[in-house]
Coordinates of N, CA, C and O and ligand atoms in Angstrom, one line a residue:
T1 N 0.8 -1.2 0.0 CA 0.0 0.0 0.0 C 0.9 1.3 0.0 O 2.0 1.2 0.4
E2 N 0.3 2.3 -0.5 CA 1.1 3.6 -0.7 C 0.2 4.8 -0.2 O -1.0 4.6 -0.2
R3 N 0.9 5.9 0.0 CA 0.1 7.1 0.4 C 0.4 8.2 -0.7 O 1.5 8.3 -1.2
T4 N -0.6 9.0 -0.8 CA -0.5 10.2 -1.6 C -1.1 11.4 -0.9 O -1.9 11.2 0.0
F5 N -0.7 12.6 -1.4 CA -1.3 13.8 -0.8 C -2.3 14.5 -1.7 O -2.0 14.6 -2.9
S6 N -3.4 14.9 -1.2 CA -4.4 15.5 -2.0 C -4.9 16.9 -1.4 O -4.9 17.0 -0.2
I7 N -5.2 17.8 -2.3 CA -5.9 19.0 -1.9 C -7.2 19.2 -2.7 O -7.2 19.1 -3.9
I8 N -8.3 19.4 -2.0 CA -9.5 19.9 -2.6 C -9.4 21.4 -2.6 O -9.4 22.0 -1.6
K9 N -9.3 21.9 -3.8 CA -8.9 23.3 -4.0 C -10.1 24.3 -3.8 O -11.3 23.9 -3.8
P10 N -9.8 25.6 -3.7 CA -10.9 26.6 -3.4 C -12.1 26.6 -4.3 O -13.2 26.9 -3.8
D11 N -11.9 26.4 -5.6 CA -13.1 26.4 -6.5 C -14.1 25.3 -6.1 O -15.3 25.5 -6.2
A12 N -13.6 24.2 -5.6 CA -14.5 23.1 -5.2 C -15.1 23.3 -3.8 O -16.2 23.1 -3.6
T13 N -14.3 23.9 -2.8 CA -14.8 24.1 -1.5 C -15.9 25.2 -1.6 O -17.0 25.1 -0.9
R14 N -15.7 26.2 -2.4 CA -16.6 27.3 -2.6 C -18.0 26.8 -3.1 O -19.0 27.3 -2.8
R15 N -17.9 25.8 -4.0 CA -19.2 25.3 -4.6 C -19.7 24.1 -3.7 O -20.7 23.4 -4.2
N16 N -19.2 23.9 -2.5 CA -19.7 22.9 -1.6 C -19.6 21.5 -2.2 O -20.5 20.7 -2.1
L17 N -18.5 21.2 -2.9 CA -18.3 19.9 -3.6 C -17.4 18.9 -2.8 O -17.0 17.9 -3.4
T18 N -17.0 19.2 -1.6 CA -16.0 18.3 -0.9 C -16.6 16.9 -0.8 O -15.8 16.0 -1.0
G19 N -17.8 16.8 -0.5 CA -18.4 15.4 -0.3 C -18.4 14.7 -1.7 O -18.2 13.5 -1.7
K20 N -18.8 15.4 -2.7 CA -18.8 14.8 -4.0 C -17.4 14.3 -4.5 O -17.3 13.3 -5.1
V21 N -16.4 15.2 -4.2 CA -15.1 14.8 -4.6 C -14.6 13.6 -3.8 O -14.1 12.6 -4.3
N22 N -15.0 13.6 -2.5 CA -14.6 12.5 -1.6 C -15.3 11.2 -2.1 O -14.7 10.1 -2.0
A23 N -16.5 11.3 -2.6 CA -17.2 10.1 -3.1 C -16.4 9.5 -4.2 O -16.3 8.2 -4.3
V24 N -15.9 10.3 -5.2 CA -15.2 9.8 -6.3 C -13.9 9.1 -5.8 O -13.5 8.0 -6.3
I25 N -13.2 9.7 -4.8 CA -12.0 9.2 -4.3 C -12.3 7.8 -3.7 O -11.6 6.8 -3.9
E26 N -13.3 7.7 -2.8 CA -13.6 6.5 -2.1 C -14.1 5.4 -3.1 O -13.7 4.2 -3.0
D27 N -14.9 5.8 -4.1 CA -15.3 4.8 -5.1 C -14.2 4.3 -5.9 O -14.3 3.2 -6.5
A28 N -13.1 5.0 -6.0 CA -11.9 4.6 -6.7 C -11.0 3.6 -5.9 O -10.0 3.2 -6.4
G29 N -11.4 3.4 -4.7 CA -10.7 2.4 -3.9 C -9.6 3.0 -3.0 O -8.8 2.3 -2.4
L30 N -9.6 4.4 -2.9 CA -8.6 5.0 -2.1 C -9.3 5.4 -0.8 O -10.5 5.7 -0.7
R31 N -8.5 5.2 0.3 CA -9.0 5.5 1.7 C -8.5 6.8 2.2 O -7.3 7.1 2.0
I32 N -9.4 7.7 2.7 CA -9.0 9.0 3.3 C -8.5 8.7 4.7 O -9.4 8.5 5.6
V33 N -7.2 8.7 4.9 CA -6.7 8.4 6.2 C -6.3 9.6 7.1 O -5.9 9.4 8.2
A34 N -6.4 10.8 6.5 CA -6.2 12.0 7.2 C -6.9 13.1 6.4 O -6.9 13.1 5.2
Q35 N -7.5 14.1 7.1 CA -8.2 15.1 6.4 C -8.4 16.3 7.3 O -8.8 16.2 8.4
K36 N -8.2 17.5 6.8 CA -8.6 18.7 7.5 C -8.8 19.9 6.6 O -8.2 20.0 5.5
R37 N -9.7 20.8 7.0 CA -10.1 22.0 6.3 C -9.2 23.1 6.8 O -9.2 23.3 8.0
I38 N -8.5 23.8 6.0 CA -7.6 24.9 6.4 C -7.8 26.0 5.4 O -8.2 25.8 4.3
H39 N -7.4 27.2 5.9 CA -7.3 28.3 4.9 C -5.8 28.6 4.8 O -5.2 29.0 5.8
M40 N -5.2 28.2 3.7 CA -3.7 28.3 3.6 C -3.2 29.8 3.7 O -3.9 30.7 3.1
S41 N -2.1 30.0 4.3 CA -1.5 31.3 4.3 C -0.7 31.4 3.0 O -0.4 30.4 2.3
R42 N -0.4 32.6 2.6 CA 0.4 32.9 1.4 C 1.7 32.1 1.5 O 2.2 31.5 0.5
A43 N 2.3 32.2 2.7 CA 3.6 31.5 2.8 C 3.5 30.0 2.6 O 4.4 29.4 1.9
Q44 N 2.5 29.4 3.1 CA 2.2 27.9 2.9 C 2.0 27.6 1.4 O 2.6 26.7 0.9
A45 N 1.2 28.5 0.7 CA 0.9 28.2 -0.7 C 2.2 28.4 -1.5 O 2.5 27.6 -2.4
E46 N 3.0 29.4 -1.2 CA 4.2 29.7 -2.0 C 5.2 28.6 -1.8 O 5.9 28.1 -2.7
R47 N 5.3 28.0 -0.6 CA 6.2 26.9 -0.3 C 5.7 25.7 -1.0 O 6.5 24.9 -1.6
F48 N 4.4 25.4 -0.9 CA 3.8 24.2 -1.6 C 4.1 24.2 -3.1 O 4.4 23.2 -3.6
Y49 N 3.9 25.4 -3.7 CA 4.1 25.4 -5.2 C 5.4 26.0 -5.6 O 5.6 26.4 -6.7
E50 N 6.4 26.0 -4.7 CA 7.8 26.4 -5.0 C 8.3 26.0 -6.3 O 9.0 26.8 -7.0
V51 N 8.1 24.7 -6.7 CA 8.6 24.2 -8.0 C 8.1 24.9 -9.2 O 8.7 24.9 -10.2
H52 N 7.0 25.6 -9.0 CA 6.4 26.4 -10.1 C 6.7 27.8 -10.1 O 6.1 28.6 -10.8
K53 N 7.6 28.3 -9.2 CA 7.8 29.7 -9.0 C 8.3 30.5 -10.2 O 8.0 31.7 -10.3
E54 N 8.9 29.8 -11.1 CA 9.4 30.6 -12.4 C 8.3 30.6 -13.4 O 8.5 31.2 -14.5
R55 N 7.2 29.8 -13.2 CA 6.2 29.8 -14.3 C 5.3 31.1 -14.3 O 5.1 31.7 -13.3
P56 N 4.8 31.5 -15.5 CA 4.1 32.7 -15.6 C 2.9 32.8 -14.7 O 2.4 33.9 -14.3
F57 N 2.3 31.6 -14.4 CA 1.0 31.6 -13.7 C 1.2 31.5 -12.2 O 0.2 31.4 -11.4
F58 N 2.4 31.6 -11.7 CA 2.7 31.3 -10.3 C 1.9 32.3 -9.4 O 1.3 31.8 -8.4
G59 N 1.9 33.6 -9.7 CA 1.2 34.5 -8.8 C -0.3 34.3 -8.8 O -0.9 34.3 -7.7
E60 N -0.8 34.0 -9.9 CA -2.3 33.7 -10.1 C -2.6 32.4 -9.3 O -3.6 32.3 -8.6
L61 N -1.7 31.4 -9.4 CA -1.9 30.1 -8.7 C -1.9 30.3 -7.1 O -2.8 29.8 -6.4
V62 N -1.0 31.1 -6.6 CA -0.9 31.4 -5.2 C -2.1 32.2 -4.8 O -2.8 31.8 -3.8
D63 N -2.5 33.2 -5.5 CA -3.7 34.0 -5.2 C -4.9 33.1 -5.1 O -5.7 33.2 -4.2
F64 N -5.1 32.2 -6.0 CA -6.2 31.3 -6.0 C -6.2 30.4 -4.8 O -7.2 30.2 -4.2
M65 N -5.0 29.8 -4.5 CA -5.0 28.8 -3.4 C -5.3 29.4 -2.0 O -5.6 28.7 -1.1
V66 N -5.1 30.7 -1.9 CA -5.4 31.4 -0.6 C -6.7 32.1 -0.6 O -7.1 32.8 0.3
S67 N -7.5 32.0 -1.7 CA -8.7 32.7 -1.9 C -9.9 32.2 -1.1 O -10.9 32.9 -1.0
A68 N -9.8 31.0 -0.6 CA -10.9 30.3 0.1 C -10.3 29.1 0.8 O -9.1 28.7 0.5
P69 N -11.0 28.5 1.7 CA -10.5 27.3 2.4 C -10.2 26.2 1.4 O -10.8 26.1 0.3
V70 N -9.3 25.3 1.8 CA -9.1 24.0 1.0 C -9.2 22.9 2.0 O -9.3 23.1 3.2
V71 N -9.3 21.7 1.5 CA -9.3 20.5 2.3 C -8.0 19.7 1.9 O -7.8 19.3 0.8
V72 N -7.1 19.5 2.9 CA -5.9 18.7 2.6 C -6.1 17.3 3.2 O -6.8 17.1 4.2
Q73 N -5.6 16.4 2.4 CA -5.9 15.0 2.7 C -4.7 14.1 2.5 O -3.9 14.3 1.6
V74 N -4.7 12.9 3.2 CA -3.8 11.8 2.9 C -4.6 10.7 2.4 O -5.6 10.3 3.1
L75 N -4.3 10.2 1.2 CA -5.0 9.0 0.7 C -4.1 7.8 0.7 O -2.9 7.9 0.4
E76 N -4.7 6.7 0.9 CA -3.9 5.4 1.0 C -4.6 4.3 0.2 O -5.8 4.3 0.1
G77 N -3.8 3.5 -0.5 CA -4.3 2.4 -1.3 C -3.2 1.9 -2.2 O -2.1 2.4 -2.2
P78 N -3.5 0.8 -2.9 CA -2.5 0.3 -3.8 C -2.1 1.3 -4.9 O -3.1 1.9 -5.5
N79 N -0.8 1.6 -5.1 CA -0.4 2.5 -6.1 C -1.2 3.9 -6.0 O -1.6 4.4 -7.0
A80 N -1.3 4.4 -4.8 CA -2.1 5.5 -4.5 C -1.7 6.8 -5.4 O -2.6 7.5 -5.8
V81 N -0.4 7.0 -5.6 CA 0.0 8.2 -6.3 C -0.5 8.1 -7.8 O -1.2 9.0 -8.2
A82 N -0.3 7.0 -8.5 CA -0.7 6.9 -9.8 C -2.2 6.8 -9.9 O -2.9 7.3 -10.8
R83 N -2.8 6.0 -9.0 CA -4.2 5.8 -9.0 C -5.0 7.2 -8.9 O -5.9 7.4 -9.6
Y84 N -4.5 8.0 -7.9 CA -5.2 9.3 -7.7 C -5.0 10.2 -8.9 O -5.9 10.9 -9.3
R85 N -3.8 10.2 -9.6 CA -3.6 11.0 -10.8 C -4.6 10.6 -11.8 O -5.2 11.5 -12.6
E86 N -4.9 9.3 -11.9 CA -5.9 8.8 -12.9 C -7.3 9.3 -12.5 O -8.0 9.7 -13.4
V87 N -7.6 9.2 -11.2 CA -8.9 9.6 -10.8 C -9.2 11.1 -10.9 O -10.3 11.6 -11.2
M88 N -8.1 11.9 -10.8 CA -8.2 13.4 -10.9 C -8.5 13.8 -12.4 O -9.2 14.7 -12.6
G89 N -7.8 13.1 -13.3 CA -7.9 13.5 -14.7 C -6.9 14.5 -15.1 O -6.1 15.0 -14.2
A90 N -6.8 14.9 -16.4 CA -5.8 15.8 -16.9 C -5.9 17.2 -16.2 O -7.0 17.6 -15.8
T91 N -4.8 17.9 -16.1 CA -4.7 19.2 -15.5 C -5.7 20.1 -16.1 O -6.4 20.9 -15.4
N92 N -5.8 20.1 -17.4 CA -6.8 20.9 -18.1 C -8.1 20.1 -18.2 O -8.2 19.1 -18.9
P93 N -9.2 20.6 -17.6 CA -10.4 19.8 -17.5 C -11.0 19.5 -18.9 O -11.7 18.5 -19.1
A94 N -10.7 20.3 -19.9 CA -11.2 20.1 -21.3 C -10.6 18.8 -21.9 O -11.1 18.2 -22.8
Q95 N -9.4 18.4 -21.3 CA -8.8 17.2 -21.8 C -8.9 16.0 -20.8 O -8.4 14.9 -21.1
A96 N -9.7 16.2 -19.8 CA -9.8 15.1 -18.7 C -10.8 14.1 -19.2 O -11.8 14.4 -19.9
A97 N -10.5 12.8 -18.9 CA -11.4 11.7 -19.2 C -12.7 11.7 -18.5 O -12.8 12.2 -17.4
E98 N -13.7 11.1 -19.1 CA -15.0 10.9 -18.5 C -14.9 10.3 -17.1 O -14.1 9.4 -16.9
G99 N -15.7 10.8 -16.2 CA -15.7 10.2 -14.8 C -14.6 10.7 -13.9 O -14.7 10.4 -12.7
T100 N -13.7 11.4 -14.4 CA -12.6 11.9 -13.5 C -13.1 13.2 -12.8 O -14.1 13.8 -13.2
I101 N -12.5 13.5 -11.6 CA -12.9 14.6 -10.8 C -12.9 15.9 -11.6 O -13.8 16.7 -11.6
R102 N -11.8 16.1 -12.4 CA -11.7 17.3 -13.1 C -12.7 17.4 -14.3 O -13.2 18.5 -14.6
K103 N -13.0 16.3 -14.9 CA -14.0 16.3 -15.9 C -15.4 16.6 -15.3 O -16.2 17.4 -15.9
L104 N -15.6 16.1 -14.2 CA -16.9 16.3 -13.5 C -17.1 17.7 -12.9 O -18.2 18.3 -13.0
Y105 N -16.0 18.2 -12.3 CA -16.2 19.4 -11.5 C -15.3 20.6 -11.8 O -15.7 21.7 -11.4
A106 N -14.2 20.4 -12.5 CA -13.2 21.5 -12.6 C -13.7 22.6 -13.6 O -14.5 22.3 -14.6
E107 N -13.3 23.8 -13.4 CA -13.9 24.9 -14.2 C -12.9 25.4 -15.3 O -13.3 26.0 -16.3
S108 N -11.6 25.3 -15.0 CA -10.5 25.7 -15.9 C -9.2 25.1 -15.5 O -9.1 24.5 -14.5
V109 N -8.2 25.3 -16.3 CA -6.8 24.8 -16.0 C -6.3 25.3 -14.7 O -5.6 24.6 -14.0
G110 N -6.6 26.6 -14.4 CA -6.2 27.2 -13.1 C -7.0 26.7 -12.0 O -6.5 26.3 -10.9
E111 N -8.3 26.7 -12.2 CA -9.3 26.4 -11.1 C -9.7 24.9 -11.3 O -10.9 24.7 -11.8
N112 N -8.8 24.0 -11.0 CA -9.1 22.6 -11.5 C -9.4 21.6 -10.3 O -9.1 20.4 -10.4
S113 N -9.9 22.2 -9.2 CA -10.6 21.4 -8.2 C -9.8 20.5 -7.2 O -10.1 20.4 -6.1
V114 N -8.7 19.9 -7.8 CA -7.9 19.0 -6.9 C -6.4 19.1 -7.3 O -6.0 19.4 -8.4
H115 N -5.6 18.8 -6.3 CA -4.2 18.5 -6.4 C -3.9 17.1 -6.0 O -4.5 16.6 -5.0
G116 N -3.0 16.4 -6.7 CA -2.5 15.1 -6.2 C -1.0 15.1 -6.5 O -0.5 15.6 -7.5
S117 N -0.2 14.5 -5.6 CA 1.2 14.4 -5.7 C 1.6 13.6 -7.0 O 0.9 12.8 -7.5
D118 N 2.7 14.0 -7.6 CA 3.2 13.4 -8.9 C 4.2 12.3 -8.7 O 4.7 11.8 -9.7
S119 N 4.7 12.1 -7.5 CA 5.6 11.0 -7.2 C 5.6 10.6 -5.8 O 5.1 11.4 -4.9
Q120 N 6.1 9.4 -5.4 CA 6.1 9.0 -4.0 C 6.9 9.9 -3.2 O 6.6 10.2 -2.0
E121 N 8.1 10.4 -3.8 CA 9.0 11.3 -3.0 C 8.2 12.6 -2.7 O 8.3 13.1 -1.6
N122 N 7.6 13.2 -3.7 CA 6.8 14.4 -3.5 C 5.7 14.2 -2.5 O 5.3 15.0 -1.7
A123 N 5.0 13.0 -2.6 CA 3.9 12.7 -1.7 C 4.4 12.8 -0.2 O 3.8 13.4 0.6
K124 N 5.6 12.2 0.1 CA 6.1 12.3 1.4 C 6.4 13.7 1.9 O 6.1 14.1 3.0
L125 N 7.0 14.5 1.0 CA 7.4 15.9 1.3 C 6.1 16.7 1.5 O 6.0 17.5 2.5
E126 N 5.1 16.5 0.7 CA 3.9 17.3 0.8 C 3.0 16.9 2.0 O 2.5 17.8 2.7
I127 N 3.0 15.6 2.3 CA 2.3 15.2 3.5 C 2.9 15.8 4.7 O 2.2 16.3 5.6
G128 N 4.2 15.8 4.7 CA 5.0 16.4 5.9 C 4.8 17.9 6.0 O 4.9 18.4 7.1
Q129 N 4.3 18.6 5.0 CA 4.1 20.0 5.1 C 2.8 20.3 5.8 O 2.6 21.4 6.3
F130 N 1.9 19.3 5.9 CA 0.5 19.6 6.4 C 0.1 18.7 7.6 O -0.8 19.0 8.3
F131 N 0.7 17.5 7.7 CA 0.3 16.5 8.7 C 1.5 16.0 9.5 O 2.6 15.8 9.0
S132 N 1.2 15.7 10.8 CA 2.2 15.0 11.6 C 1.8 13.5 11.4 O 0.6 13.2 11.1
E133 N 2.7 12.6 11.7 CA 2.4 11.2 11.6 C 1.2 10.8 12.5 O 0.4 9.9 12.1
A134 N 1.1 11.4 13.6 CA 0.0 11.1 14.6 C -1.4 11.4 14.0 O -2.4 10.9 14.5
E135 N -1.4 12.3 13.1 CA -2.7 12.7 12.5 C -3.2 11.8 11.4 O -4.3 11.9 10.9
I136 N -2.3 10.9 11.0 CA -2.7 9.9 9.9 C -3.1 8.6 10.5 O -2.3 7.9 11.2
V137 N -4.3 8.3 10.3 CA -4.9 7.1 10.9 C -5.3 6.1 9.8 O -6.4 6.3 9.2
G138 N -4.5 5.1 9.6 CA -4.8 4.1 8.5 C -5.8 3.0 8.9 O -6.3 3.0 10.0
Ligands
GTP201 P1 -1.5 19.7 -9.3 O1 -1.9 18.3 -8.9 O2 -2.2 20.8 -8.8 O3 0.0 19.8 -9.1 O4 -1.8 19.7 -10.9 P2 -1.0 19.0 -12.1 O5 0.2 18.2 -11.5 O6 -2.0 18.3 -12.9 O7 -0.4 20.2 -12.9 P3 1.0 21.0 -12.7 O8 1.8 20.5 -11.5 O9 1.6 21.1 -14.0 O10 0.5 22.5 -12.3 C1 0.1 22.8 -11.0 C2 -1.1 23.6 -11.0 O11 -0.8 24.9 -11.5 C3 -2.3 23.1 -11.8 O12 -3.1 22.2 -11.1 C4 -3.1 24.4 -12.0 O13 -3.9 24.7 -10.8 C5 -2.0 25.4 -12.2 N1 -1.7 25.6 -13.6 C6 -1.1 24.8 -14.4 N2 -1.1 25.4 -15.7 C7 -1.7 26.6 -15.5 C8 -2.0 27.7 -16.4 O14 -1.7 27.7 -17.6 N3 -2.7 28.8 -15.9 C9 -3.0 28.8 -14.5 N4 -3.7 29.9 -14.1 N5 -2.8 27.8 -13.7 C10 -2.1 26.8 -14.2
MG202 MG1 1.6 18.9 -10.1

């Protein structure tokens, strides 16, 4: 079994979609083993998206991530990292496959409803930014 890190982003919390997103996650065989609703600080969002800081949309991305509460989560299951990427769908919802979270709910490439780690290494780093080991209950 493996863990990945997930964020239900502001566009989804604003539209009261956290339960619907969680239903897709659970139906896909992933278990939510930690979860909390937070309003990210600018410093937290900048640190989280540090790898994208040279990209032209970095400022917009940080503004968006601090614009409303988010739900941060740890998901567990077989091949959780790859499985969740599959369940989320393509970054751009216009290219996302049927039944994926982004196809169902995302509004644009910027406001795309969810984040999921892109590697096991990043999953560990990202989980550590928001959760202590004691908060993760498998
Ligand atoms: P995450 O799971 O959020 O990391 O998405 P991803 O891995 O599918 O995409 P990537 O890591 O390439 O980009 C990170 C995030 O930056 C995306 O999820 C979007 O929210 C945002 N983003 C990517 N491309 C654009 C863009 O062209 N414009 C804007 N405004 N945001 C973008
Ligand atoms: Mg990414």
